[in-house]
mmCIF file with all atom_site columns, C-alpha atoms in Angstrom:
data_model
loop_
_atom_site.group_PDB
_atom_site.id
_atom_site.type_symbol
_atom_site.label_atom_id
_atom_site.label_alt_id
_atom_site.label_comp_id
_atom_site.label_asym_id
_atom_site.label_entity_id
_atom_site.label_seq_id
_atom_site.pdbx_PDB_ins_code
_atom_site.Cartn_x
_atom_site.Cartn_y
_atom_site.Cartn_z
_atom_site.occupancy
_atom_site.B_iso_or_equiv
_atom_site.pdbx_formal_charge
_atom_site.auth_seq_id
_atom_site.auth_comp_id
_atom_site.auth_asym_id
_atom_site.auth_atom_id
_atom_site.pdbx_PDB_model_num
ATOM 1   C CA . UNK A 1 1   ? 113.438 87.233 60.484 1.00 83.00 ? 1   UNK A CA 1
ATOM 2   C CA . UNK A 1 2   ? 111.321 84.045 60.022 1.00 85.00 ? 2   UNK A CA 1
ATOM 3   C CA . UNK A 1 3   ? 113.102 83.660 56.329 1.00 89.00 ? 3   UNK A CA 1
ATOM 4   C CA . UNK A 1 4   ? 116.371 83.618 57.352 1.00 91.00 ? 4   UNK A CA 1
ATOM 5   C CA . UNK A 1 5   ? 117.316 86.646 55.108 1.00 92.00 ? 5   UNK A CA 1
ATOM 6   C CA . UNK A 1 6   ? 120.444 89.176 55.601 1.00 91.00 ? 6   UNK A CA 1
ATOM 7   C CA . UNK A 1 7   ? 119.111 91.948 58.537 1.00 91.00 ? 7   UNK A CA 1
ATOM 8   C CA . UNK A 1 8   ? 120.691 94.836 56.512 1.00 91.00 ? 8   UNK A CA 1
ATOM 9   C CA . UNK A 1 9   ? 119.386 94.257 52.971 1.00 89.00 ? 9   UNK A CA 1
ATOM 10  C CA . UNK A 1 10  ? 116.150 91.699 53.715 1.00 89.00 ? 10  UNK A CA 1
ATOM 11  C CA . UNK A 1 11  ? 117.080 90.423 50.357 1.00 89.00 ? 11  UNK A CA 1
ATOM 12  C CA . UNK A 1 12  ? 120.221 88.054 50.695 1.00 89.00 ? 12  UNK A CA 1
ATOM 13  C CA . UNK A 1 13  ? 120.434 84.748 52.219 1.00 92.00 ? 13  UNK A CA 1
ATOM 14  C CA . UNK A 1 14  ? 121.763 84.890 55.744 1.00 93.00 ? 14  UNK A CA 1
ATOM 15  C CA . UNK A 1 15  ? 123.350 81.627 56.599 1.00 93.00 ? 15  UNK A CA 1
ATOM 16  C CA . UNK A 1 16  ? 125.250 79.081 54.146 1.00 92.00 ? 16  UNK A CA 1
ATOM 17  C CA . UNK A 1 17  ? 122.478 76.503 53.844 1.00 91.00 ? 17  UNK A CA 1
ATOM 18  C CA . UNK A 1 18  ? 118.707 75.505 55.539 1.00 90.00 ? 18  UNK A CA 1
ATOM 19  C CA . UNK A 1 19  ? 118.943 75.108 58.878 1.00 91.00 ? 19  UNK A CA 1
ATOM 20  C CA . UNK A 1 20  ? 118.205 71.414 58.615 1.00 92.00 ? 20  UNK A CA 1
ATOM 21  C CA . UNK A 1 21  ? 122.030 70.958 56.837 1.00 91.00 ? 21  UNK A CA 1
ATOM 22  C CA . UNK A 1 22  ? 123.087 69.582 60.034 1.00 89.00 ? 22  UNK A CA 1
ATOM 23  C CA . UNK A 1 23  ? 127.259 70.028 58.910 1.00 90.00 ? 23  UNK A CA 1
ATOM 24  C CA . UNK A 1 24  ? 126.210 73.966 57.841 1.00 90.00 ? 24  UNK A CA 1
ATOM 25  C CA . UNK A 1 25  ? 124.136 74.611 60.709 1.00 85.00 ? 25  UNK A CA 1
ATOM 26  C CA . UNK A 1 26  ? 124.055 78.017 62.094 1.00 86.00 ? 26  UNK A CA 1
ATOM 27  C CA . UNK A 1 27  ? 127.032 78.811 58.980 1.00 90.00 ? 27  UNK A CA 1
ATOM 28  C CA . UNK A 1 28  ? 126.863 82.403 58.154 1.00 91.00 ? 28  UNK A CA 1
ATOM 29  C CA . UNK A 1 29  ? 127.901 83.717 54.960 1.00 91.00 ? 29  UNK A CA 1
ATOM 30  C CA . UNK A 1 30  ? 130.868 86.341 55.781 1.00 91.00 ? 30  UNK A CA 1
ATOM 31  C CA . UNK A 1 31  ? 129.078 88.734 53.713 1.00 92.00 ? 31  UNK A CA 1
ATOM 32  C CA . UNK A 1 32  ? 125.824 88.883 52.141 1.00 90.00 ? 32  UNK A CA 1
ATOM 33  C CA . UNK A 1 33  ? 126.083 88.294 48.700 1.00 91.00 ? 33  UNK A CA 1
ATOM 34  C CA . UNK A 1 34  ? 123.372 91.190 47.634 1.00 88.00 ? 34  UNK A CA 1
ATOM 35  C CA . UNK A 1 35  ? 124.538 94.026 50.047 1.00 88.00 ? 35  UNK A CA 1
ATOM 36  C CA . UNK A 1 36  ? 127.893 93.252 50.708 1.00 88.00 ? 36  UNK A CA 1
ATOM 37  C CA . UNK A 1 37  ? 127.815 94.041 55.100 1.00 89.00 ? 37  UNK A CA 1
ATOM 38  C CA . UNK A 1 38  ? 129.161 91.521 57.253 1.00 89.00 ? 38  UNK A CA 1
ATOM 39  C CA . UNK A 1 39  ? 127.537 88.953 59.299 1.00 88.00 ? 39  UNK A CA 1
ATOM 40  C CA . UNK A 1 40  ? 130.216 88.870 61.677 1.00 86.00 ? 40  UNK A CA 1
ATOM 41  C CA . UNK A 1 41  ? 130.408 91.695 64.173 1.00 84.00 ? 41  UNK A CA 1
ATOM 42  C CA . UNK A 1 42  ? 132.382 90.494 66.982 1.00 88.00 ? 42  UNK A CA 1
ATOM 43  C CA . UNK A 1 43  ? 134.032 87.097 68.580 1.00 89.00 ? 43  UNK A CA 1
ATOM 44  C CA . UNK A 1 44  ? 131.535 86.121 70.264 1.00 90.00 ? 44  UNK A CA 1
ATOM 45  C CA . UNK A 1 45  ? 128.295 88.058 69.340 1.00 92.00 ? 45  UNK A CA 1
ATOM 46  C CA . UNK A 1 46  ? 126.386 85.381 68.658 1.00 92.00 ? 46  UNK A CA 1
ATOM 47  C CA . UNK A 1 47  ? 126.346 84.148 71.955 1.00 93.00 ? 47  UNK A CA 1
ATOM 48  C CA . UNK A 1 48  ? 123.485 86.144 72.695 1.00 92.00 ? 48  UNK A CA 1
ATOM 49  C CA . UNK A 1 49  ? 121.244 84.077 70.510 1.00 94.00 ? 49  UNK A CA 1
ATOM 50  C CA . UNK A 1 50  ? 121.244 81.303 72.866 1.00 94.00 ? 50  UNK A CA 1
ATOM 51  C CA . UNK A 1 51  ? 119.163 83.382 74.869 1.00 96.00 ? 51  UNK A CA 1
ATOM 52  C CA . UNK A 1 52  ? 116.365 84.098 72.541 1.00 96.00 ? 52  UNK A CA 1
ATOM 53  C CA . UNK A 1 53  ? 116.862 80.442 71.483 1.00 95.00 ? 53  UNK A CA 1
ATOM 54  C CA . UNK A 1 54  ? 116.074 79.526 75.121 1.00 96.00 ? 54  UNK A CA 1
ATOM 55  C CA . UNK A 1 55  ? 112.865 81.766 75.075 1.00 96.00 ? 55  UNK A CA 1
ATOM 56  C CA . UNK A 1 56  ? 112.003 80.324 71.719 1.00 96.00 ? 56  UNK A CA 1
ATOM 57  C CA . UNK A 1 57  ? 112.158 76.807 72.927 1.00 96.00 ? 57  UNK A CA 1
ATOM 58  C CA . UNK A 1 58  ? 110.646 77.589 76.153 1.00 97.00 ? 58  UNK A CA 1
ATOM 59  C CA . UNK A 1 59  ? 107.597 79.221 74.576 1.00 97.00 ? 59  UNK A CA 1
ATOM 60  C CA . UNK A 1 60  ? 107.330 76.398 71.907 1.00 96.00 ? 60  UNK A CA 1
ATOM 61  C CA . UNK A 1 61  ? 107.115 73.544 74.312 1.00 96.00 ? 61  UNK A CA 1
ATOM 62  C CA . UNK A 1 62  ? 104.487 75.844 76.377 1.00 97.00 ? 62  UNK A CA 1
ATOM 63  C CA . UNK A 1 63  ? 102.022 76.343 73.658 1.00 97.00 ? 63  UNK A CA 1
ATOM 64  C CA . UNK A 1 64  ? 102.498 72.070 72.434 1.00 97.00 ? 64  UNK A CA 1
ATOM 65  C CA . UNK A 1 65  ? 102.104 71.620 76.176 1.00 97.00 ? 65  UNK A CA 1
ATOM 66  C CA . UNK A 1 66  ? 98.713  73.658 76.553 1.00 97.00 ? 66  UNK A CA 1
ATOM 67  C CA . UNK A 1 67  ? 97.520  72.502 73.279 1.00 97.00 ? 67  UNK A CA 1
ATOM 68  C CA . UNK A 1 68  ? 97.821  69.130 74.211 1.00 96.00 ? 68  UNK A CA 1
ATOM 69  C CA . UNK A 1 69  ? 96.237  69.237 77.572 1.00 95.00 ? 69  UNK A CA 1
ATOM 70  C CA . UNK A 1 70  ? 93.248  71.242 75.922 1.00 95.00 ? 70  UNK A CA 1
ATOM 71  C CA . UNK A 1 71  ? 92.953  68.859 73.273 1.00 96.00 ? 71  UNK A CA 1
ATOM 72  C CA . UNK A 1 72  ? 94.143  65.715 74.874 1.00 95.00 ? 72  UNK A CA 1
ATOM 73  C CA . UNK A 1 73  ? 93.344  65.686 78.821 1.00 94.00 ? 73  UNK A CA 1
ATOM 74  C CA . UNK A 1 74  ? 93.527  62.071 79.534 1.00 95.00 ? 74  UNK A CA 1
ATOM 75  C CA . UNK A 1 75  ? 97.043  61.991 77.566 1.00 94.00 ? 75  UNK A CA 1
ATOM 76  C CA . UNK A 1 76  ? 99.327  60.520 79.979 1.00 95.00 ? 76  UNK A CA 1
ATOM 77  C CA . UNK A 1 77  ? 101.990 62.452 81.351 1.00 93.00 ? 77  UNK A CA 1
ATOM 78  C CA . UNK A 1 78  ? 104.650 60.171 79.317 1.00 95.00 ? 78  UNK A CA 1
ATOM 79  C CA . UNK A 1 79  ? 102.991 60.445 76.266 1.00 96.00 ? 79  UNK A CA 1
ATOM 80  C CA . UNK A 1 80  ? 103.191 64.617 76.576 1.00 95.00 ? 80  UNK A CA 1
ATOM 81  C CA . UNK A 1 81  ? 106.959 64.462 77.441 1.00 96.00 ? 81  UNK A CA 1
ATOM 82  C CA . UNK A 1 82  ? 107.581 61.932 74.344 1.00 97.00 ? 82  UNK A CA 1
ATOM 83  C CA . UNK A 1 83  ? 105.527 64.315 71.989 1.00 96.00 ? 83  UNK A CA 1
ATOM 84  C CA . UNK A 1 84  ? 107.716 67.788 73.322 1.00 97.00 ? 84  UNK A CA 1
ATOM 85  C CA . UNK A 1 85  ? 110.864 66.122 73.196 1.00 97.00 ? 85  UNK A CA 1
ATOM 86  C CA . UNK A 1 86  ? 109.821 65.093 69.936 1.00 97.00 ? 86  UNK A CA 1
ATOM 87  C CA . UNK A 1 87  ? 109.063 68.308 68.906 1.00 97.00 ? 87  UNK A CA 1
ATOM 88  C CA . UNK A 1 88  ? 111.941 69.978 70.270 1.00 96.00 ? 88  UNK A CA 1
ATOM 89  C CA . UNK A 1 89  ? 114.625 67.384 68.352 1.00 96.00 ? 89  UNK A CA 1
ATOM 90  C CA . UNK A 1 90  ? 112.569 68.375 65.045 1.00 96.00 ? 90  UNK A CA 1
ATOM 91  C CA . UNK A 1 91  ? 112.310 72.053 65.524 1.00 95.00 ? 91  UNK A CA 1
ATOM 92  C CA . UNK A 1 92  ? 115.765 72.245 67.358 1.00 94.00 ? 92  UNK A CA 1
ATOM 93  C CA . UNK A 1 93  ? 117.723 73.364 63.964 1.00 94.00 ? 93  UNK A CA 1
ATOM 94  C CA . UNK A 1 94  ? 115.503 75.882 63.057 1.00 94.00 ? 94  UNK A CA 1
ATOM 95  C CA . UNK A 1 95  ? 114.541 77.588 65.962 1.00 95.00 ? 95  UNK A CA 1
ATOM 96  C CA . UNK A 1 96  ? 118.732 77.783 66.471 1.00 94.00 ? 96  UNK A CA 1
ATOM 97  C CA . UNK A 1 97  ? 118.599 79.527 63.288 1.00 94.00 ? 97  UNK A CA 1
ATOM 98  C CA . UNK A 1 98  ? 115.918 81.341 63.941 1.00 95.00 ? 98  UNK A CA 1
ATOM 99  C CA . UNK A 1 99  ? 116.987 82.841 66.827 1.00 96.00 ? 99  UNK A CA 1
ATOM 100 C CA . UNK A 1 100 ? 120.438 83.724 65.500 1.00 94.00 ? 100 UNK A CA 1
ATOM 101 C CA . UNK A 1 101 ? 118.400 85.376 62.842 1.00 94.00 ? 101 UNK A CA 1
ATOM 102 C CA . UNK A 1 102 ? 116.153 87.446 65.580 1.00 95.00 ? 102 UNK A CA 1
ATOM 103 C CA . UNK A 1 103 ? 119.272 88.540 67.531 1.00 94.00 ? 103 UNK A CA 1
ATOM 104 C CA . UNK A 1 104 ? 120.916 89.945 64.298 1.00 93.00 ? 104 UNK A CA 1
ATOM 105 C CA . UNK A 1 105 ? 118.236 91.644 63.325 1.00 92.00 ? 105 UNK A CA 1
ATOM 106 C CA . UNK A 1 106 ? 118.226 93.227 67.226 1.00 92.00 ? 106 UNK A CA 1
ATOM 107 C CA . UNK A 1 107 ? 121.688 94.876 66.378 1.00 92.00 ? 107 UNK A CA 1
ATOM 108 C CA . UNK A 1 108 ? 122.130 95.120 62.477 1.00 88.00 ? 108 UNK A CA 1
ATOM 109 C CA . UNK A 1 109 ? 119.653 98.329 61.135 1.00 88.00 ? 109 UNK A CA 1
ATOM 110 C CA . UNK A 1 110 ? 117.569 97.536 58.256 1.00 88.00 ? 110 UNK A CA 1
ATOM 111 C CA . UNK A 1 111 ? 118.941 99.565 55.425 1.00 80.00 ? 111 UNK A CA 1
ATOM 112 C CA . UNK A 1 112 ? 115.925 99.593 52.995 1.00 72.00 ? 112 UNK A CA 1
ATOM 113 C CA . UNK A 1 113 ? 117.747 98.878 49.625 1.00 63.00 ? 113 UNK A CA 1
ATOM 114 C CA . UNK A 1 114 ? 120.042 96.903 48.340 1.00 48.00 ? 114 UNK A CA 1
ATOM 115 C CA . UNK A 1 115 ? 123.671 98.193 46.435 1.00 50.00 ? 115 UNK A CA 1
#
């Protein structure tokens, strides 16, 4: 999941370009160009990934939070908010990918070869 590879095959690229191609973002490729199964399952099915991406972002911004507050106790409260929103507008295209990626791989089975 973490490289963005086609859930069926694990070989093939999964979207059109890195998630940091901000006109491509979140592009899938119709069909993976190793295994040939389509990214596309239903209007709509993707929706669901704005739920893990939710989580992801939620959990991210907890563990920069706690790391900073271990590391960095006398930060001020400003300077913490700065740094997650900073870290959130930086990490935002890839954990979008990311967690289209996860919620693919929830539904589409892992075949184990390729063609």
């Amino acid at each position: 999941m973490i490289t963005l590879a086609c859930p069926h095959c694990r070989v093939g690229p999964f979207f059109l370009s890195h998630p940091y191609d901000l006109g491509k973002a979140g592009d899938l490729h119709d069909k993976c160009p190793e295994c040939g199964r389509s990214n596309h399952m239903e209007p709509g099915f993707y929706y669901g990934a704005m739920y893990v991406s939710y989580g992801l972002g939620v959990g991210a911004c907890l563990g920069l939070f706690l790391l900073l507050r271990g590391f960095f106790p006398m930060m001020p409260l400003y300077w913490v908010i700065a740094a997650l929103a900073g870290f959130m507008v930086l990490s935002g295209p890839y954990l979008y990918a990311l967690s289209k990626s996860i919620w693919a791989n929830l539904f589409i089975p892992y075949s184990g070869k390729t063609r």
